[in-house]
Structure formats: structure tokens, C-alpha cells
Short mmCIF file of C-alpha atoms in Angstrom, two decimals:
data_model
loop_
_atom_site.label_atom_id
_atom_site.label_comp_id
_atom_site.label_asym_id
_atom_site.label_seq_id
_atom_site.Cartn_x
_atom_site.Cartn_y
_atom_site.Cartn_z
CA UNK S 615 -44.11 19.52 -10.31
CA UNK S 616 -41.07 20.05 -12.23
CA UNK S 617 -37.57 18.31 -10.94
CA UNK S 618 -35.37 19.73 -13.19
CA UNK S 619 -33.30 20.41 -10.13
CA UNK S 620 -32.40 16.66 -9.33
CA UNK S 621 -29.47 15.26 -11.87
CA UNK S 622 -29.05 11.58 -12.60
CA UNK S 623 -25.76 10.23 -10.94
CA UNK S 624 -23.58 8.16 -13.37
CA UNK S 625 -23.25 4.90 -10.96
CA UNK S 626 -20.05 4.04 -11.62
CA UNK S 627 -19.02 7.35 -10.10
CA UNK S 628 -20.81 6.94 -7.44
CA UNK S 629 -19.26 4.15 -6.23
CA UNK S 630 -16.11 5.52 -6.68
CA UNK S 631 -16.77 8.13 -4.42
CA UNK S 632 -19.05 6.37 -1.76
CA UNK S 633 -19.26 2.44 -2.96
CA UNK S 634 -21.87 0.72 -2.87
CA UNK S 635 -22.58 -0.53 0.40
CA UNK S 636 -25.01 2.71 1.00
CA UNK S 637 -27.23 1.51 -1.97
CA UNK S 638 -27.55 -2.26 -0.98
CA UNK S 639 -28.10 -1.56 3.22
CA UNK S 640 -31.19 0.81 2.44
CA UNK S 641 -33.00 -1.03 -0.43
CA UNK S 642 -36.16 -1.52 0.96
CA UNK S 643 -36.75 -4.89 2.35
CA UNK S 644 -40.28 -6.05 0.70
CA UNK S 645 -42.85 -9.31 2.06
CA UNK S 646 -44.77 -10.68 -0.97
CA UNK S 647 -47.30 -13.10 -1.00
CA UNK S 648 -47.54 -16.56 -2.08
CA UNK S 649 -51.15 -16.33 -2.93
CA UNK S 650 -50.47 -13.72 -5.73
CA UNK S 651 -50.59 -16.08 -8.46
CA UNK S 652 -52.12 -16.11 -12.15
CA UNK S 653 -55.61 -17.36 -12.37
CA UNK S 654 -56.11 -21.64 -12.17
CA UNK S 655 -57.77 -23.21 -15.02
CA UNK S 656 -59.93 -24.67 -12.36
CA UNK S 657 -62.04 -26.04 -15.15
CA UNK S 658 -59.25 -28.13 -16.62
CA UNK S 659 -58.95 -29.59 -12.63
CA UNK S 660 -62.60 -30.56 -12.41
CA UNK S 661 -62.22 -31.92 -15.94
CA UNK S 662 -59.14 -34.08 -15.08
CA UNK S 663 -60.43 -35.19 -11.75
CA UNK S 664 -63.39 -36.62 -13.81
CA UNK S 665 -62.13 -38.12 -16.74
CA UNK S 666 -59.45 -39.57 -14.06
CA UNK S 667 -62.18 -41.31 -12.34
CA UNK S 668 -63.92 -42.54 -15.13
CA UNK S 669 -60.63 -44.11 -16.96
CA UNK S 670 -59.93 -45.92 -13.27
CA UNK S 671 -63.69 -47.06 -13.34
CA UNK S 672 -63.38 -48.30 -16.73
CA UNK S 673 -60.33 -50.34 -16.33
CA UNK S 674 -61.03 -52.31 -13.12
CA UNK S 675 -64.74 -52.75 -14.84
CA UNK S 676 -62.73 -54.56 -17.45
CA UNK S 677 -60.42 -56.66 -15.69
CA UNK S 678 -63.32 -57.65 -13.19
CA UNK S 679 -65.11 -58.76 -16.69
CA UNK S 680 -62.23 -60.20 -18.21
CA UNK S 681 -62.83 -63.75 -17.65
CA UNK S 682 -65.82 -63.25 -19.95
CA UNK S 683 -65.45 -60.80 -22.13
CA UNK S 684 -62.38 -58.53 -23.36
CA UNK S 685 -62.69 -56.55 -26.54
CA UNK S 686 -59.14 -55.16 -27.13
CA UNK S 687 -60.19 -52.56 -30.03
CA UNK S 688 -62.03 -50.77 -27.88
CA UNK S 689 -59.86 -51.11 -24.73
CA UNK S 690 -56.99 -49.58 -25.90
CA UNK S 691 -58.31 -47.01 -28.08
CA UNK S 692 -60.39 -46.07 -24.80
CA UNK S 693 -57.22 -45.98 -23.01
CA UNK S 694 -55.28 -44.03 -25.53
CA UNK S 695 -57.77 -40.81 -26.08
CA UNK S 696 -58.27 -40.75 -22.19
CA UNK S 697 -54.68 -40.47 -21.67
CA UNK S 698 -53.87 -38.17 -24.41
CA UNK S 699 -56.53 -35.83 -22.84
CA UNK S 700 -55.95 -36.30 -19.13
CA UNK S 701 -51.91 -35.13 -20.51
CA UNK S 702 -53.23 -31.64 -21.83
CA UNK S 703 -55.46 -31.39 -19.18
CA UNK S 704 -52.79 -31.49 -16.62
CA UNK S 705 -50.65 -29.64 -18.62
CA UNK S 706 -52.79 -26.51 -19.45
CA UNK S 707 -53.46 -26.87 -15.52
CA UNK S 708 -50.13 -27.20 -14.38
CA UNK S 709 -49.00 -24.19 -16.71
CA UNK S 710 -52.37 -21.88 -15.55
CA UNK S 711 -50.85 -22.45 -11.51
CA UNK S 712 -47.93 -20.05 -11.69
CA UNK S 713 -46.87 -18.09 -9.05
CA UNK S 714 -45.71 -14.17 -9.24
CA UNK S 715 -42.42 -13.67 -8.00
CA UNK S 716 -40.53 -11.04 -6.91
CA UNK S 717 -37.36 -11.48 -8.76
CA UNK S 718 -34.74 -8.83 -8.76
CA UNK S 719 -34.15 -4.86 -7.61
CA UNK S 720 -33.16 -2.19 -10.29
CA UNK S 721 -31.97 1.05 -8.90
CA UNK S 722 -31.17 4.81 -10.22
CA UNK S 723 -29.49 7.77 -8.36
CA UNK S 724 -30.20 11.40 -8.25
CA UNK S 725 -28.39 14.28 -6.80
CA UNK S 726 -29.30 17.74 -6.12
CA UNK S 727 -26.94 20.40 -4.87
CA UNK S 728 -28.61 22.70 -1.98
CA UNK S 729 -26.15 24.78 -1.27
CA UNK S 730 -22.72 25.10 0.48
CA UNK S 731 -23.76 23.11 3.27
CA UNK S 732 -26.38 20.48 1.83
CA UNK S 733 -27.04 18.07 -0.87
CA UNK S 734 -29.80 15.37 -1.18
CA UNK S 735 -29.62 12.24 -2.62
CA UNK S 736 -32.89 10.41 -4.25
CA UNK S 737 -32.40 6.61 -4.38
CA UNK S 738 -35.01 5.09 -6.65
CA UNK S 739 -35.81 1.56 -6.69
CA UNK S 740 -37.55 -0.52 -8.74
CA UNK S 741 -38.57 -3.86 -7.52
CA UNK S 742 -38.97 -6.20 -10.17
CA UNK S 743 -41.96 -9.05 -10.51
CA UNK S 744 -41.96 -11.91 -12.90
CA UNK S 745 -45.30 -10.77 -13.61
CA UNK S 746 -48.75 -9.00 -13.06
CA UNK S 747 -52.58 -10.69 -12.56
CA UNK S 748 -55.87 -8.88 -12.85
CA UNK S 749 -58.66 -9.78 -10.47
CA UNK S 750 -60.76 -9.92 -13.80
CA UNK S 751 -60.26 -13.02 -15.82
CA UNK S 752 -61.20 -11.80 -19.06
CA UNK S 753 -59.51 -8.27 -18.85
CA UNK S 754 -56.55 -10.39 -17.26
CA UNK S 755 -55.85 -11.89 -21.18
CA UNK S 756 -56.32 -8.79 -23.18
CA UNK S 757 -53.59 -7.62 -20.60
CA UNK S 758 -51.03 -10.23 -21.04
CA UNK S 759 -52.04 -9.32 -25.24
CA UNK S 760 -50.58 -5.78 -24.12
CA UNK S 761 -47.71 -6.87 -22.77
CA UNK S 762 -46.80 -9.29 -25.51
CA UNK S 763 -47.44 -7.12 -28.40
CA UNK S 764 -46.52 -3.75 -27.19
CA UNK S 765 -44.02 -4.04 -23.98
CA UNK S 766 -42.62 -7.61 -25.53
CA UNK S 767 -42.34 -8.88 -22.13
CA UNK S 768 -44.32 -9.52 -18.66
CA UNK S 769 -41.90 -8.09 -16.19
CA UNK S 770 -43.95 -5.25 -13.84
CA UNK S 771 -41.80 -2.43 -12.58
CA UNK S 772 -42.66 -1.07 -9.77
CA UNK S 773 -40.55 1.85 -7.74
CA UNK S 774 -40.01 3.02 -4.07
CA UNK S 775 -38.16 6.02 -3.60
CA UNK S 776 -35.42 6.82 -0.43
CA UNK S 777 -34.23 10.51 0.34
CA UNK S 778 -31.17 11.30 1.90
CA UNK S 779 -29.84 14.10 3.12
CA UNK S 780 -25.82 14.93 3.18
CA UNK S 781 -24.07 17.40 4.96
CA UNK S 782 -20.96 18.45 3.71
CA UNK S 783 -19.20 18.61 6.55
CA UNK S 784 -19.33 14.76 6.26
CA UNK S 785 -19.55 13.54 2.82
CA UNK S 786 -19.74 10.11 3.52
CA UNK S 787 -22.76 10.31 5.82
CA UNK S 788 -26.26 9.84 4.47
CA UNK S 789 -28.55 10.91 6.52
CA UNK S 790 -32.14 8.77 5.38
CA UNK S 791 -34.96 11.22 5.46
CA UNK S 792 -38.23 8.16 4.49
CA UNK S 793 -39.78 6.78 1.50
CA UNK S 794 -41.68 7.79 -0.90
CA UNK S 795 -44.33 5.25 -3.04
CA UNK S 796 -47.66 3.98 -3.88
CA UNK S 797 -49.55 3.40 -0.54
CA UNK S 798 -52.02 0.66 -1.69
CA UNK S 799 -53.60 0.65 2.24
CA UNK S 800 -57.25 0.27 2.21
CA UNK S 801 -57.39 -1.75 -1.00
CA UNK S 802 -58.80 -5.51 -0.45
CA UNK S 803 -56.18 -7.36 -2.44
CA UNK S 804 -58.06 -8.54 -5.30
CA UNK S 805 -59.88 -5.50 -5.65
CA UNK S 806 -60.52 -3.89 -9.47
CA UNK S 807 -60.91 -0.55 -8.17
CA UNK S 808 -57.38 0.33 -7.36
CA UNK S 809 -56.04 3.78 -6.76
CA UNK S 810 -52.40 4.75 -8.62
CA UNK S 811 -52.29 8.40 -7.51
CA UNK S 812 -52.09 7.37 -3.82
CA UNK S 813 -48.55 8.42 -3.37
CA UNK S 814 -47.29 9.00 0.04
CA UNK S 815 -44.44 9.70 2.11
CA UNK S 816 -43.35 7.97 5.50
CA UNK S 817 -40.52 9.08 7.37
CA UNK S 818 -37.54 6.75 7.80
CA UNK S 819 -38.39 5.74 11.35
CA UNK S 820 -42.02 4.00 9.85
CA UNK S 821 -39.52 1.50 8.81
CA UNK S 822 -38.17 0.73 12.41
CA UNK S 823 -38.95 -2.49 14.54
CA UNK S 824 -38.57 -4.70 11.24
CA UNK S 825 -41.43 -2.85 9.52
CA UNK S 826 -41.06 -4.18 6.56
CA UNK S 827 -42.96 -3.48 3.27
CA UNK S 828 -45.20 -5.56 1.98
CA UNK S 829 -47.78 -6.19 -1.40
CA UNK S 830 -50.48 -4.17 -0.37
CA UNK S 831 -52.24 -5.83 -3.52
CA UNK S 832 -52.26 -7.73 -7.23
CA UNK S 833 -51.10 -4.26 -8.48
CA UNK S 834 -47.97 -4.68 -6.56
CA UNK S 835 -48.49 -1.04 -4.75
CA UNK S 836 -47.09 -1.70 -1.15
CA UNK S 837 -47.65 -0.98 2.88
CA UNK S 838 -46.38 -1.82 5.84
CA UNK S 839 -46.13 -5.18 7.37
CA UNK S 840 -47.57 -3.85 10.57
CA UNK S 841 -50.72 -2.48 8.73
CA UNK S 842 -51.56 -6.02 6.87
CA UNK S 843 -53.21 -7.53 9.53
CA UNK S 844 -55.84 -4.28 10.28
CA UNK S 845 -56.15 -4.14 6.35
CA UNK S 846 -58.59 -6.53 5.21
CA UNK S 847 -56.62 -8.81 7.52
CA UNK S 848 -54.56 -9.24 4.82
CA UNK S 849 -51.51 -11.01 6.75
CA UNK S 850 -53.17 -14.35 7.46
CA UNK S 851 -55.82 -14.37 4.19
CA UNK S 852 -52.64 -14.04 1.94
CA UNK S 853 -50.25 -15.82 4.06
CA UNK S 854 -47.39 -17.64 3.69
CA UNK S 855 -45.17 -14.48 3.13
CA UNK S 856 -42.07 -14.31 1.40
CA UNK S 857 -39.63 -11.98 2.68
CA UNK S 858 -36.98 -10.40 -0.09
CA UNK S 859 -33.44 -8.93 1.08
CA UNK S 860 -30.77 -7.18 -1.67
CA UNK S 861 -27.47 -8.04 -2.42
CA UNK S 862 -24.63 -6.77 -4.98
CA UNK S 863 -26.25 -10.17 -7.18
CA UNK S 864 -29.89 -9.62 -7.04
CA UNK S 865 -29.80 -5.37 -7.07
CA UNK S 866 -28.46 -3.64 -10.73
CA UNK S 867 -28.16 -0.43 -11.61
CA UNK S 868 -30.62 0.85 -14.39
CA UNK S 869 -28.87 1.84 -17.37
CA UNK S 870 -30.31 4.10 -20.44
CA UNK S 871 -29.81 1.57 -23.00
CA UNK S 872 -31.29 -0.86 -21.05
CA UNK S 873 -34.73 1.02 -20.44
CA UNK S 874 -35.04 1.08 -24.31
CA UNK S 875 -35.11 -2.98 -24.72
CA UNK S 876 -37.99 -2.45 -21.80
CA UNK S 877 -39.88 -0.06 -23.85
CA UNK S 878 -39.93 2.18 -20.72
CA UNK S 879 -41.58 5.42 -22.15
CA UNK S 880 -44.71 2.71 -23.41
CA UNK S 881 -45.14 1.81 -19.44
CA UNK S 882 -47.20 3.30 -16.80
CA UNK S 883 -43.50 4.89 -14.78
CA UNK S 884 -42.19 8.16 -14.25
CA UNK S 885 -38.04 7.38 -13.28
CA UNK S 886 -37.64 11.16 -12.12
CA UNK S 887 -37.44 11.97 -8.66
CA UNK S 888 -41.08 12.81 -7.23
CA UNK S 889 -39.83 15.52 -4.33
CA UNK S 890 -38.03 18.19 -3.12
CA UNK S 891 -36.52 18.00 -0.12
CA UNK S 892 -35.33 21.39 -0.18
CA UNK S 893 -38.46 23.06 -0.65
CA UNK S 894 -39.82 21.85 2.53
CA UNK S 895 -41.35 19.45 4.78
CA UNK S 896 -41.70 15.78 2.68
CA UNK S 897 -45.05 14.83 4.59
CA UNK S 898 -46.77 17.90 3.04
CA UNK S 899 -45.50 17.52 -0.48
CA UNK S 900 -48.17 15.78 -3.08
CA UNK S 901 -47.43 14.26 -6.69
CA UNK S 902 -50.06 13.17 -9.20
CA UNK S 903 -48.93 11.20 -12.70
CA UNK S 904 -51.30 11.51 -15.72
CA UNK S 905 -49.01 8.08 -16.75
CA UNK S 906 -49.77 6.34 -13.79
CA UNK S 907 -53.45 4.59 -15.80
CA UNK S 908 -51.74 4.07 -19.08
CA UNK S 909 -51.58 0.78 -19.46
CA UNK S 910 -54.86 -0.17 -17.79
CA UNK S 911 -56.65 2.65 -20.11
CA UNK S 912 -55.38 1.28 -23.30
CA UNK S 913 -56.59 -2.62 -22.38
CA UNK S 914 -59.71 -0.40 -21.58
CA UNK S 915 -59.92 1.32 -24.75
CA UNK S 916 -59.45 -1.90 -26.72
CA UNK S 917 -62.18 -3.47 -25.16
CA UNK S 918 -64.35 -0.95 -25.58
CA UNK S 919 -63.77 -0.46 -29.19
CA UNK S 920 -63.84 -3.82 -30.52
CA UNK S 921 -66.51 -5.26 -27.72
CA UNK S 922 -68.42 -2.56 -27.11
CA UNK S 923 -68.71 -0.07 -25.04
CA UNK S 924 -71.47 -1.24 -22.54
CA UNK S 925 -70.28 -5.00 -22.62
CA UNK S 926 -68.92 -6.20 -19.42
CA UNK S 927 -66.59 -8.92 -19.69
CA UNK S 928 -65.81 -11.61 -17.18
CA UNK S 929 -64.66 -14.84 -18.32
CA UNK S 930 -62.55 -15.82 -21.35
CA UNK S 931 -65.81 -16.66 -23.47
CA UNK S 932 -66.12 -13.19 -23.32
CA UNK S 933 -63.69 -12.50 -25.57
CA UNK S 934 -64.50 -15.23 -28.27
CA UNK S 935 -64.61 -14.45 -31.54
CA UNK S 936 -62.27 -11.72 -30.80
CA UNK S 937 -58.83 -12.11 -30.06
CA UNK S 938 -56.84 -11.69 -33.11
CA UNK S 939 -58.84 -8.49 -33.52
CA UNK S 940 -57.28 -7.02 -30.07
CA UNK S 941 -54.08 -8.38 -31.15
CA UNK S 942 -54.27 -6.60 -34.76
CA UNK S 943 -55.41 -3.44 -32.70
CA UNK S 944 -51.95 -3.63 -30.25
CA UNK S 945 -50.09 -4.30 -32.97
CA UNK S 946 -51.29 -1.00 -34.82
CA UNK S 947 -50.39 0.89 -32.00
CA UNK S 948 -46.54 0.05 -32.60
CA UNK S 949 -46.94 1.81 -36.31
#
């Protein structure tokens, strides 16, 4: 589908003309969950809890044995490796328990000229999380790998897309048509087998009634709040939820220069406008993005080539032995 027709809006003009109060008041208000989190070194817990126990044990055995026998070279040295463990134990814990916020907006605008009468505007936003988690532990680190040696940072851009229409008999009245981005509805949340080409359009009035949108899963593809509950029954399993407004502090305008320190063209995003609205009826129009699996297929391809192709991998001992190889193999890819 070729939108050669749509033209990027410099935004500084645009405010000039229309300000930005238009931009901020239909950002899509989003719910995300406090459950979407990276994976807990539950190991290092169980470990902590035990060696916890044990140091406790050992030092009221001593003092309750102290009146006849106290052998301070092995006391404190006893004392000394348990705490030095029990601190990176907690540490690598504490550090594994992070939570993935939502963190900021980032918007473009597009224009397209109708005719005498009509123009359309395409306002498309890209919600911004301080990171991404894969259901699968093991696929999860080869991941983060990608990210560090070929995007150089962790952010995951995501995008929801508002039409307008304008008449121009009244210039300064946008008329919302609906939004336009990946329905994740249907998906449990944790769920490997995720769908990117599931695009979809909703007219403006889905959005009524505080119908918010929501993390339809770990992806970060979205649905509506009212749909949670029948999905999976997603609202209480992933509750509490955190609901995200925009302001003039928290939404920016995407800038050229800026997309290059992202390495934008090496993620999984088309910024063009996906529709027409001047062809005809949104609900009926479909989009497909050969992109859309490019970062998952190249974590896929390095595990296939350096693993093996019929090795499934789980766990993090899956990988041993192997990754500086899959970090020499992402690095290659920047040549």
C-alpha cells in the first residue's frame, strides 16, 4: 500500500497554525500493567531465604554454646562469606525485579490534501516503554544481546495512529475519524505465539465511556479496557493497572535526527501513515508489514545458527557456553 500521498508536517508549523492543544487532548490515554515486569531470579530468592536461615541458625547456636565453647576463627570467617553472599544474592535479586514502565509519548504528523473542500490529518503516536520481556527466559537474554549490540538501547516503540478529518470551511476543526494499531485481543498475555500483522481500525466512538486502551500483552500491542476482563480475564490476573495521561512534558515531537541515535530503520516500525482516508471506508482498509518480525527473526536466526536448529531453549543454561558467540554474531551484523 503505497502512502506517498500523506506528507510529514514540520511541527513547529503546525503549531503555529493550530497549537498544540489538538495533539495533547487526543493522545490516546493507555492502562498498563504492573505485572509486566522482567523475569525474577527466583533462584537467587530461594537461595537467600536459605542461606538467611542457616546464618540466623548458626549464630544463636553459638551464643547458646558460648559459655562453653567459642572458636572466633571460624565464627567470623563464617559470618563474613555468608554475608558477602547473602549481599549479591539480594542484589542480583533486587536488580532481576524490575518493572516495565510506560515512560513517555513521541508523536509525528501527516497531512494529505483531498481536495478543495477536505484534508486529513494522520497523528501518529508512539508510546514509549522503558523496556520489553519475553515469556521465554532464555530467548528473553539473547534479546536484551540484540538490543545492546545492535539498537544500543532497551526502549520499545510502539505506535497508535489517529485520523482526522478537516473541512475547510473550518480550519481549525478536526474532526477524529478512530484509531488505527496492533489489536493484541485474543492473545493470553504471556503468550509466545503473538500475532504483529493484526492491525485494525476502531472508530473514534470505541473510545467513548472512558474506554481506555490498555496492554493487551508483553509485546506491548494494545485493546480496550472494556475487552480485558472477557480476554483471558486479563483485568484482574494482571491487575493493579496504571493509567497514563499526556501533557506538553511527557509528549515530544519525533524529530529526523533523533530517529538516527534510535537506529530506527534497524527496528521492527514503519513511521508512515498506514491508511487512506480518502480512498474509502477505514473499517475495510487492511495493512500488512514484512518489518513487523524483524527483530524477533534475527534473535531467531542467531539461535538457530549457533545452537542449532532443532534445539529448544528455555532457561539461561541453555545458552551456556555460548554467549560471547551471539554477541560476536550481533556485532557482525553492524559491519
Amino acid at each position: 500500500m503505497s502512502n506517498s500521498e500523506w506528507k510529514k508536517v514540520d511541527f513547529q508549523e503546525f503549531i503555529n497554525q493550530f497549537e498544540n492543544r489538538v495533539v495533547i487532548k487526543n493522545a490516546p490515554i493507555i492502562m498498563t500493567s504492573k505485572k509486566d515486569k522482567e523475569h525474577e531470579a527466583f533462584k537467587s530468592l530461594v537461595a537467600l531465604i536459605f542461606l538467611v536461615g542457616f546464618t540466623f541458625i548458626y549464630v544463636a547456636i553459638s551464643i547458646m554454646l558460648l559459655p562453653i565453647y567459642f572458636n572466633s576463627y571460624i565464627f567470623y570467617p563464617i559470618l563474613l562469606v555468608s554475608g558477602s553472599i547473602t549481599g549479591m544474592l539480594l542484589y542480583n535479586y533486587i536488580h532481576s525485579n524490575v518493572n516495565i514502565k510506560l515512560i513517555e509519548c513521541w508523536f509525528e504528523i501527516y497531512k494529505h490534501q483531498s481536495d478543495d473542500t477536505t484534508s486529513h490529518f494522520c497523528f501518529s503516536y508512539y508510546p514509549i516503554f522503558s523496556g520489553k520481556c519475553l515469556p521465554n527466559s532464555a530467548k528473553n537474554i539473547v534479546y536484551k544481546l540484540y538490543q545492546d549490540e545492535l539498537i544500543k538501547n532497551k526502549l520499545d516503540i510502539t505506535q497508535v495512529e489517529v485520523y482526522f478529518k478537516i473541512l475547510n470551511s473550518e480550519p481549525e476543526k478536526f474532526i477524529p475519524l478512530g484509531y488505527f494499531f496492533q489489536n493484541g485481543e485474543g492473545i493470553p498475555f504471556k503468550s509466545e505465539e503473538i500475532n504483529r500483522n493484526t492491525w485494525k481500525f476502531f472508530p473514534i466512538e470505541k473510545s467513548n465511556n472512558d474506554n481506555y486502551l490498555a496492554t493487551a500483552n508483553w509485546d506491548h500491542q494494545y485493546e480496550w479496557r472494556e475487552d480485558l476482563e472477557l480476554d483471558f480475564d486479563k483485568l484482574n490476573d494482571y491487575a493493579p493497572w496504571v493509567l497514563h495521561r499526556w501533557d506538553h512534558q511527557n509528549l515530544k515531537p519525533l524529530t529526523e535526527n533523533y530517529k538516527r541515535t534510535l537506529n530506527w530503520d534497524l527496528r521492527p516500525i514503519n513511521d508512515a501513515p498506514k491508511l487512506k482516508p480518502w480512498v474509502g471506508k477505514l473499517e475495510t482498509q487492511e495493512y500488512d508489514d514484512f518489518k513487523s518480525y524483524k527483530d524477533l527473526q534475527i534473535v531467531n536466526e542467531v539461535i538457530e545458527r549457533i545452537i542449532g536448529p532443532d534445539v529448544k531453549i528455555k532457561k539461561l543454561k541453555d545458552l551456556s557456553g555460548h554467549l560471547f558467540e551471539i554477541k560476536a554474531y550481533f556485532r557482525d551484523l553492524i559491519v
